[in-house]
Coordinates of C-alpha atoms and ligand atoms in Angstrom, one line a residue:
M161 CA 78.4 90.7 199.6
K162 CA 78.2 91.7 196.0
V163 CA 77.9 89.5 192.9
Y164 CA 79.4 90.6 189.6
K165 CA 79.1 88.8 186.3
F166 CA 81.3 89.3 183.3
G167 CA 80.0 87.7 180.1
G168 CA 81.9 86.1 177.2
T169 CA 82.1 89.3 175.2
S170 CA 83.9 91.1 178.1
V171 CA 86.7 88.5 178.1
K172 CA 86.8 87.7 174.4
D173 CA 90.5 88.7 174.1
A174 CA 93.5 89.6 176.1
S175 CA 92.5 93.3 176.3
G176 CA 89.1 92.2 177.6
V177 CA 90.9 90.4 180.5
R178 CA 93.0 93.4 181.1
N179 CA 89.9 95.6 181.2
L180 CA 88.4 93.2 183.7
K181 CA 91.3 94.0 186.0
K182 CA 90.8 97.8 185.4
V183 CA 87.0 97.6 186.1
L184 CA 87.7 95.7 189.4
Q185 CA 90.3 98.3 190.4
T186 CA 87.8 101.1 189.6
I187 CA 84.7 99.8 191.3
G188 CA 86.3 97.7 194.1
Y189 CA 86.1 94.0 194.7
N190 CA 86.0 93.5 198.5
D191 CA 83.5 90.8 199.6
T192 CA 82.6 90.0 196.1
V193 CA 81.8 86.9 194.0
L194 CA 82.8 87.3 190.4
V195 CA 81.2 85.0 187.9
I196 CA 83.0 84.9 184.5
S197 CA 81.7 83.2 181.4
A198 CA 83.5 81.3 178.7
M199 CA 85.7 83.5 176.6
G200 CA 84.3 85.0 173.5
K201 CA 82.6 82.4 171.4
M202 CA 84.3 79.4 173.0
T203 CA 81.0 77.7 174.0
N204 CA 80.0 77.5 170.3
A205 CA 83.5 76.1 169.5
F206 CA 83.1 73.4 172.2
E207 CA 79.6 72.6 170.9
R208 CA 81.3 71.8 167.6
L209 CA 83.7 69.5 169.4
V210 CA 80.8 67.7 171.0
A211 CA 79.4 67.0 167.6
A212 CA 82.7 65.7 166.3
H213 CA 83.2 63.5 169.3
L214 CA 79.7 62.0 169.0
L215 CA 80.3 61.2 165.3
N216 CA 83.3 59.3 166.6
D217 CA 85.5 61.3 164.3
K218 CA 88.7 60.6 166.3
E219 CA 91.0 62.0 163.7
G220 CA 88.6 64.9 163.2
I221 CA 88.8 65.7 167.0
E222 CA 92.6 65.8 166.9
E223 CA 92.9 67.5 163.7
A224 CA 89.7 69.4 163.3
I225 CA 89.9 73.1 163.5
Q226 CA 87.4 73.0 166.2
Y227 CA 89.8 71.4 168.6
K228 CA 92.8 73.4 167.4
E229 CA 90.6 76.5 167.6
I230 CA 89.9 75.8 171.2
E231 CA 93.4 74.9 172.4
G232 CA 95.0 77.5 170.2
F233 CA 92.7 80.2 171.4
H234 CA 93.4 79.6 175.1
L235 CA 97.2 79.1 174.6
N236 CA 97.4 82.3 172.7
M237 CA 95.4 84.0 175.4
I238 CA 97.8 83.0 178.2
K239 CA 100.9 83.7 176.0
T240 CA 99.6 87.2 175.5
L241 CA 98.6 87.8 179.1
F242 CA 101.6 86.2 180.9
D243 CA 105.2 87.3 180.0
N244 CA 106.6 84.5 182.0
G245 CA 106.3 81.2 180.1
D246 CA 107.0 79.3 183.4
H247 CA 103.9 80.8 185.1
P248 CA 101.9 77.9 186.7
I249 CA 98.8 78.8 184.5
F250 CA 100.5 77.1 181.6
E251 CA 100.5 73.9 183.5
K252 CA 96.9 74.4 184.8
V253 CA 95.6 75.0 181.2
E254 CA 97.5 71.9 180.1
D255 CA 96.0 69.9 182.9
L256 CA 92.5 70.9 181.9
F257 CA 93.2 69.9 178.3
D258 CA 94.6 66.5 179.6
D259 CA 91.3 66.0 181.5
L260 CA 89.3 66.9 178.5
N261 CA 91.3 64.5 176.3
G262 CA 90.8 61.8 179.0
F263 CA 87.1 62.2 178.8
L264 CA 87.1 62.1 175.0
F265 CA 89.2 59.0 175.1
D266 CA 87.2 57.1 177.8
N267 CA 83.7 58.2 177.1
N268 CA 81.3 55.5 175.7
S269 CA 78.1 57.3 176.3
S270 CA 76.1 58.5 173.3
D271 CA 73.7 60.5 175.4
Y272 CA 74.1 63.9 173.7
D273 CA 73.0 66.0 176.6
Y274 CA 75.2 64.3 179.1
V275 CA 78.2 64.4 176.8
Y276 CA 77.5 68.0 176.0
D277 CA 77.7 69.1 179.6
Q278 CA 80.9 67.2 180.3
I279 CA 82.7 68.8 177.4
V280 CA 81.3 72.3 177.0
S281 CA 81.9 73.0 180.7
Y282 CA 85.6 73.2 180.0
A283 CA 85.1 76.5 178.4
E284 CA 84.1 78.1 181.7
L285 CA 86.8 76.2 183.7
L286 CA 89.5 77.5 181.3
S287 CA 88.2 81.0 181.3
T288 CA 87.9 81.3 185.1
K289 CA 91.3 79.7 185.7
I290 CA 93.0 82.1 183.3
C291 CA 91.2 85.2 184.6
S292 CA 91.9 84.2 188.2
A293 CA 95.6 83.7 187.6
Y294 CA 95.9 86.9 185.6
L295 CA 94.2 88.9 188.4
S296 CA 96.4 87.3 191.1
E297 CA 99.5 88.0 189.0
N298 CA 98.4 91.7 188.8
G299 CA 97.8 92.4 192.4
I300 CA 94.1 91.3 192.7
K301 CA 94.1 88.5 195.3
N302 CA 91.3 86.1 194.7
K303 CA 90.1 82.5 195.3
W304 CA 89.1 80.3 192.4
L305 CA 86.0 78.2 193.2
D306 CA 84.7 75.2 191.4
I307 CA 81.0 76.1 191.3
R308 CA 80.1 72.5 190.4
K309 CA 80.8 71.6 194.1
C310 CA 78.3 74.3 195.3
I311 CA 75.5 74.7 192.8
K312 CA 73.8 71.3 192.9
T313 CA 71.2 70.2 190.4
D314 CA 69.3 67.2 189.2
D315 CA 70.7 65.3 186.2
H316 CA 68.6 67.0 183.6
F317 CA 71.6 67.6 181.4
R318 CA 71.7 70.9 179.5
Q319 CA 68.6 72.2 181.4
A320 CA 69.4 71.2 185.0
N321 CA 67.2 72.2 187.9
V322 CA 68.8 73.7 191.0
D323 CA 68.5 72.0 194.4
W324 CA 68.1 75.3 196.3
K325 CA 68.5 74.1 199.8
L326 CA 71.6 72.1 199.2
T327 CA 73.1 74.8 197.0
S328 CA 72.5 77.4 199.7
R329 CA 74.2 75.3 202.3
L330 CA 77.2 74.6 200.2
L331 CA 77.6 78.1 199.0
K332 CA 77.5 79.5 202.5
R333 CA 80.1 77.0 203.6
K334 CA 82.5 77.6 200.7
I335 CA 82.3 81.3 200.1
K336 CA 83.8 83.4 202.9
S337 CA 83.2 87.1 203.0
S338 CA 85.8 89.9 202.7
A339 CA 87.6 88.2 199.8
L340 CA 87.2 88.1 196.1
T341 CA 85.9 84.7 194.9
I342 CA 86.1 83.9 191.2
T343 CA 83.9 81.2 189.8
Q344 CA 82.0 79.9 186.7
G345 CA 78.6 80.6 185.4
F346 CA 76.4 78.3 183.5
I347 CA 77.8 75.0 185.0
A348 CA 76.8 73.1 188.0
G349 CA 77.1 69.6 189.4
D350 CA 74.7 66.7 190.1
N351 CA 74.9 64.5 193.2
Y352 CA 77.0 61.9 191.4
G353 CA 79.8 64.2 190.6
K354 CA 78.8 64.8 187.0
T355 CA 78.8 68.2 185.4
T356 CA 75.5 69.8 184.4
T357 CA 74.6 73.0 182.7
L358 CA 71.8 75.5 183.2
G359 CA 70.9 76.4 179.6
R360 CA 72.8 78.5 177.1
E361 CA 73.6 82.0 178.2
G362 CA 72.9 80.8 181.8
S363 CA 75.7 82.6 183.7
D364 CA 73.4 85.6 184.5
Y365 CA 71.3 83.0 186.2
S366 CA 74.3 81.5 188.0
A367 CA 75.0 85.0 189.4
A368 CA 71.4 85.3 190.6
I369 CA 71.5 81.8 192.2
I370 CA 74.7 82.8 194.1
A371 CA 73.2 86.1 195.1
Y372 CA 70.0 84.5 196.3
C373 CA 71.7 81.9 198.4
L374 CA 74.2 84.3 200.0
E375 CA 71.6 87.1 200.3
A376 CA 73.8 89.5 198.4
E377 CA 73.4 93.2 198.5
D378 CA 73.1 93.4 194.7
V379 CA 74.1 91.8 191.4
T380 CA 75.8 93.6 188.6
V381 CA 76.1 92.1 185.1
F382 CA 78.6 93.9 182.9
K383 CA 77.8 94.0 179.2
D384 CA 79.0 95.5 176.0
V385 CA 76.0 97.9 176.1
A386 CA 75.2 100.8 178.4
G387 CA 72.4 98.8 180.1
V388 CA 69.0 97.5 179.1
L389 CA 68.0 99.5 176.1
N390 CA 64.5 99.7 174.6
G391 CA 65.6 97.4 171.8
D392 CA 68.6 95.3 170.8
P393 CA 71.0 97.8 169.2
R394 CA 72.1 95.2 166.7
E395 CA 68.5 95.1 165.4
F396 CA 67.0 98.5 166.0
K397 CA 68.2 102.0 165.4
N398 CA 68.2 104.9 167.9
T399 CA 67.7 102.8 171.0
V400 CA 67.3 104.5 174.4
L401 CA 68.7 103.4 177.7
L402 CA 66.1 102.4 180.3
H403 CA 67.3 103.9 183.7
Q404 CA 65.1 101.8 185.9
I405 CA 62.7 98.9 185.4
S406 CA 60.7 96.7 187.8
Y407 CA 61.5 93.0 188.1
K408 CA 58.2 92.3 186.4
E409 CA 59.0 94.5 183.4
A410 CA 62.5 92.9 183.2
V411 CA 61.0 89.4 183.3
E412 CA 58.6 90.3 180.5
L413 CA 61.4 91.7 178.4
A414 CA 63.7 88.8 179.0
F415 CA 60.9 86.2 178.5
F416 CA 59.9 87.7 175.2
G417 CA 63.6 87.6 174.1
A418 CA 65.5 90.6 175.2
S419 CA 68.7 88.6 175.4
V420 CA 70.6 91.1 177.5
I421 CA 69.3 89.3 180.6
H422 CA 68.7 85.6 180.8
P423 CA 65.0 85.1 181.7
K424 CA 65.7 82.8 184.7
T425 CA 67.8 85.5 186.4
L426 CA 65.0 87.6 187.7
Q427 CA 62.9 85.2 189.8
P428 CA 65.5 84.5 192.5
L429 CA 66.4 88.2 192.7
Q430 CA 62.8 89.3 192.9
K431 CA 62.1 86.8 195.7
K432 CA 64.7 88.4 198.0
K433 CA 64.4 91.9 196.6
I434 CA 68.0 91.9 195.5
P435 CA 68.7 94.8 193.0
L436 CA 70.1 93.9 189.6
R437 CA 72.3 96.4 187.8
V438 CA 73.1 96.1 184.1
K439 CA 76.2 98.1 183.3
S440 CA 78.7 98.7 180.6
F441 CA 82.1 97.0 181.1
V442 CA 83.6 99.9 179.1
N443 CA 82.1 102.6 181.4
P444 CA 81.6 100.8 184.7
L445 CA 81.1 104.1 186.6
E446 CA 78.0 105.0 184.5
K447 CA 74.7 104.0 186.2
G448 CA 73.4 101.7 183.6
T449 CA 70.0 100.1 184.3
L450 CA 68.7 99.3 187.7
V451 CA 66.1 96.5 188.1
V452 CA 64.2 96.8 191.4
N453 CA 60.7 97.0 192.8
G454 CA 59.1 100.3 191.9
V455 CA 58.2 102.1 188.7
D456 CA 57.5 99.7 185.9
I457 CA 59.7 101.4 183.4
E458 CA 61.6 104.7 183.3
P459 CA 61.5 106.4 180.8
K460 CA 58.1 105.0 179.8
I461 CA 58.7 104.2 176.1
P462 CA 57.9 101.3 173.8
C463 CA 60.4 98.5 173.9
F464 CA 61.1 96.3 170.9
I465 CA 62.1 92.6 171.0
L466 CA 62.9 90.4 168.0
K467 CA 63.1 86.6 167.9
K468 CA 64.3 85.0 164.7
D469 CA 64.0 81.3 163.6
Q470 CA 60.4 80.9 164.7
I471 CA 58.1 78.2 163.4
L472 CA 54.4 78.7 163.2
I473 CA 52.5 75.4 163.4
S474 CA 48.8 75.1 162.7
I475 CA 47.3 71.8 163.9
S476 CA 43.8 70.7 163.0
D477 CA 41.8 67.6 163.2
K478 CA 42.0 65.3 160.2
D479 CA 38.2 64.9 160.2
F480 CA 37.4 68.5 160.6
H481 CA 36.4 68.0 164.3
F482 CA 36.7 70.8 166.8
I483 CA 40.1 71.2 168.5
M484 CA 39.0 70.7 172.2
E485 CA 40.8 70.9 175.5
D486 CA 41.9 67.3 175.4
D487 CA 43.5 67.9 172.0
I488 CA 45.3 71.0 173.3
S489 CA 46.5 69.1 176.3
E490 CA 47.9 66.3 174.1
I491 CA 49.6 68.8 171.8
F492 CA 51.2 70.5 174.8
D493 CA 52.4 67.2 176.0
Y494 CA 54.2 66.7 172.7
L495 CA 55.6 70.2 172.8
H496 CA 56.9 69.6 176.3
Q497 CA 58.3 66.2 175.4
Y498 CA 60.3 67.6 172.5
S499 CA 61.4 70.8 174.5
L500 CA 59.9 73.2 171.9
K501 CA 59.7 76.6 173.4
V502 CA 56.2 78.1 172.9
N503 CA 56.2 81.9 172.2
L504 CA 52.6 82.5 171.2
I505 CA 49.4 80.5 171.0
Q506 CA 46.1 81.1 169.1
N507 CA 43.2 78.8 168.7
S508 CA 40.0 78.7 166.6
A509 CA 37.2 76.1 166.3
I510 CA 39.1 73.7 164.1
S511 CA 42.7 74.6 164.4
F512 CA 45.3 75.4 167.0
T513 CA 48.3 77.5 166.2
V514 CA 51.5 77.8 168.1
C515 CA 54.7 79.8 167.4
V516 CA 57.6 77.8 168.6
E517 CA 61.4 77.8 168.7
D518 CA 63.2 74.5 168.1
I519 CA 66.3 75.0 170.2
F520 CA 67.1 71.2 170.5
N521 CA 66.4 70.2 166.9
N522 CA 63.3 68.1 167.7
F523 CA 60.9 69.7 165.3
N524 CA 60.8 66.8 162.8
D525 CA 60.1 64.2 165.5
L526 CA 57.3 66.4 166.8
V527 CA 55.6 66.7 163.4
K528 CA 56.0 62.9 162.9
D529 CA 54.1 62.3 166.2
L530 CA 51.4 64.9 165.6
N531 CA 50.8 63.6 162.0
D532 CA 49.4 60.4 163.5
R533 CA 46.3 62.2 164.6
Y534 CA 46.3 65.7 163.2
K535 CA 46.8 67.6 160.0
V536 CA 49.9 69.7 160.5
L537 CA 50.9 72.8 158.5
Y538 CA 53.9 75.0 159.3
N539 CA 56.0 77.9 158.2
K540 CA 59.6 78.1 159.1
N541 CA 62.1 81.0 159.4
L542 CA 59.6 83.5 160.7
T543 CA 60.3 86.4 163.0
L544 CA 58.4 87.2 166.2
Y545 CA 58.3 90.9 167.1
T546 CA 57.2 91.8 170.6
I547 CA 56.4 95.5 171.5
R548 CA 56.0 96.3 175.1
H549 CA 54.0 99.5 175.7
F550 CA 53.1 99.6 172.1
T551 CA 51.4 102.4 170.2
D552 CA 49.6 102.3 166.8
E553 CA 52.6 103.9 165.1
T554 CA 55.1 101.4 166.5
I555 CA 52.9 98.5 165.2
K556 CA 52.7 100.1 161.8
K557 CA 56.5 100.6 161.8
I558 CA 57.1 96.9 162.5
E559 CA 54.6 95.7 160.0
K560 CA 55.8 97.9 157.1
G561 CA 56.9 95.8 154.1
K562 CA 56.5 92.5 155.9
K563 CA 54.0 89.6 155.5
V564 CA 52.1 89.4 158.8
F565 CA 51.0 85.9 159.9
I566 CA 49.6 86.6 163.3
K567 CA 49.1 89.7 165.4
Q568 CA 48.0 89.6 169.1
L569 CA 47.5 92.6 171.3
S570 CA 47.1 92.6 175.1
R571 CA 47.0 95.6 177.3
E572 CA 50.8 96.3 177.3
T573 CA 52.1 93.9 174.7
A574 CA 51.8 93.5 171.0
Q575 CA 53.1 90.3 169.3
I576 CA 53.5 90.1 165.6
V577 CA 54.7 87.0 163.7
V578 CA 56.1 88.1 160.3
Q579 CA 58.1 87.0 157.3
N580 CA 60.7 89.6 156.5
Ligands
ADP214 P1 77.1 88.4 177.9 O1 78.4 88.9 177.4 O2 76.8 88.6 179.3 O3 76.8 87.1 177.4 P2 75.1 89.1 176.0 O4 75.9 89.2 174.7 O5 74.3 87.9 176.2 O6 76.0 89.4 177.2 O7 74.1 90.4 176.1 C1 74.5 91.6 175.6 C2 73.9 91.8 174.2 O8 72.5 91.7 174.3 C3 74.1 93.2 173.6 O9 75.3 93.2 172.9 C4 72.9 93.4 172.7 O10 73.2 93.1 171.4 C5 71.9 92.3 173.2 N1 70.6 92.9 173.5 C6 69.4 92.3 173.2 N2 68.4 93.0 173.6 C7 68.9 94.1 174.3 C8 68.3 95.2 175.0 N3 67.0 95.3 175.1 N4 69.2 96.1 175.6 C9 70.5 95.9 175.5 N5 71.1 94.9 174.8 C10 70.3 94.0 174.2
LIG215 N1 79.2 80.3 178.2 C1 77.8 80.0 178.2 C2 77.2 80.3 176.9 O1 77.8 80.9 176.0 C3 77.1 80.6 179.3 C4 77.1 82.1 179.3 O2 77.9 82.8 178.6 O3 76.2 82.7 179.9 O4 76.0 80.0 176.7
MG216 MG1 76.3 85.5 176.6

C-alpha cells in the first residue's frame, strides 16, 4: 500500500484537479490511499467564516464575502470541471452546504476551538468529494472515505491527539487494498462524533498516520517545489534540492520551520521506517527528496529556515532576584497554558529570555499573568533564522544589515533572532 498526499496548492483551481488525474495516470494508483487537502486558500476563508459566526453576525454570514467566497469558489470549481450540470456532485456539494448552514443555525456554543473544527473541516470534505467525483467521472475508480470515522482523537479541538490503537483498528477495517481510496487530511473525529483537527497544515501528518497504521510501503507528498530544498524559495535565492535526508535531519528542518513538511509527520514514519518522498506535482517522475534512515543530508550544504512574527520576551524578577528553576518551571507552565510555541531559550542570572510564536493569540493574557510576579519586556515582529550545517560565511550573510537580538550556536545549528 502507498499513501499519496496532495496539498491545497496542487488543487487550487480546476487545472490543478485535472493535473491530479494526470499525475495518478502517470505514476499509478493501485492499492493507494490518496489524502487531499482543502482547495487553495479555502481553510483561511473558512477561518474567516468562523470569526463571523462567533460574532453572531448572521447577516454578515449570509452576505459576507467570506461565505460567498467559499460557496462561489466550490460551485465555480464544479461548473468548470463537470460539463453535465445534472452530475450528482452538484447535489453532494449542496448537501454539504446545507449541513454547514444547519450547524451555523443550530450552534449555541461559543467555544472557539470546538466551533472552528466543526466549520473549517467542510473545506476538506468539499475538496475530497469534488476530486473523488472528478476522478471517477474520468475513469479513475475510487472510494471516498470519511476519515473522521477512522482517525480517532481526544477532544482537544484544533490540536487533537490521536488514539493510535483505535485508529489502527478502524483504518485496517475500512481501507481495503487493491483499490484507490480518497480521503481528507487535517480532520479527525472524537469518540462523541464531533469533528476535530490536527493543527494547521496537518494533512502531511494525516498521511503519516494512515501510513503508520496500515504499514504502508511509502508516503509521497506532492508539492509545488521539486522536493525539500536547502531554503524556502520564496525567501532565499539559488536554493538547491536535497536528494536525500535522514528522518532526524527532516525532523530538525521541519521543527525549526521548514514548512514544506509538517513537523509531526516524521515521527510515525521513522518509527516504522516508512520512506517519505517529497515530489513535485508538476514533474511527478522526477525523484524529488527521499527521507529515510541513512546519510544525514545529501548534498551536505547549509540549510536556511526563516520564521517570521516572533516575539522575544525577557522575564526578570521584580526585586532583582535570581531566576531559579522554580521560576523557569512556572514560566513554562504559563507558556504551555497559553499554547505559545517556544523556539529558543536563553537564561542569565537575573533574566530568562524566550523567543515564542503566538499562534492562538494568547500573548496579552500571558503577559498579564506574568506581570503579577515578574518584570516583562518584549519585542514583537522579529524574525528567527535557523541555519543547519552553518559556516561563518552563512552567519555573516544572514546578519548583514540586520539588528541581531540573540545568536545561539550548537554543533550543527545556528539560530539568530533579528529585526529586518
Ligand atoms: P501543501 O500544498 O502540501 O500545503 P505547502 O505549501 O505547505 O504544501 O509546502 C510547500 C511550500 O513550502 C513551498 O511552496 C515552499 O515555499 C515552502 N517551503 C518552505 N521551506 C521549504 C524548503 N526547505 N524546501 C522546499 N519548500 C519549502
Ligand atoms: N487545509 C488545512 C490547512 O490549510 C490542512 C492542510 O492543508 O494541510 O491548514
Ligand atoms: Mg499546506
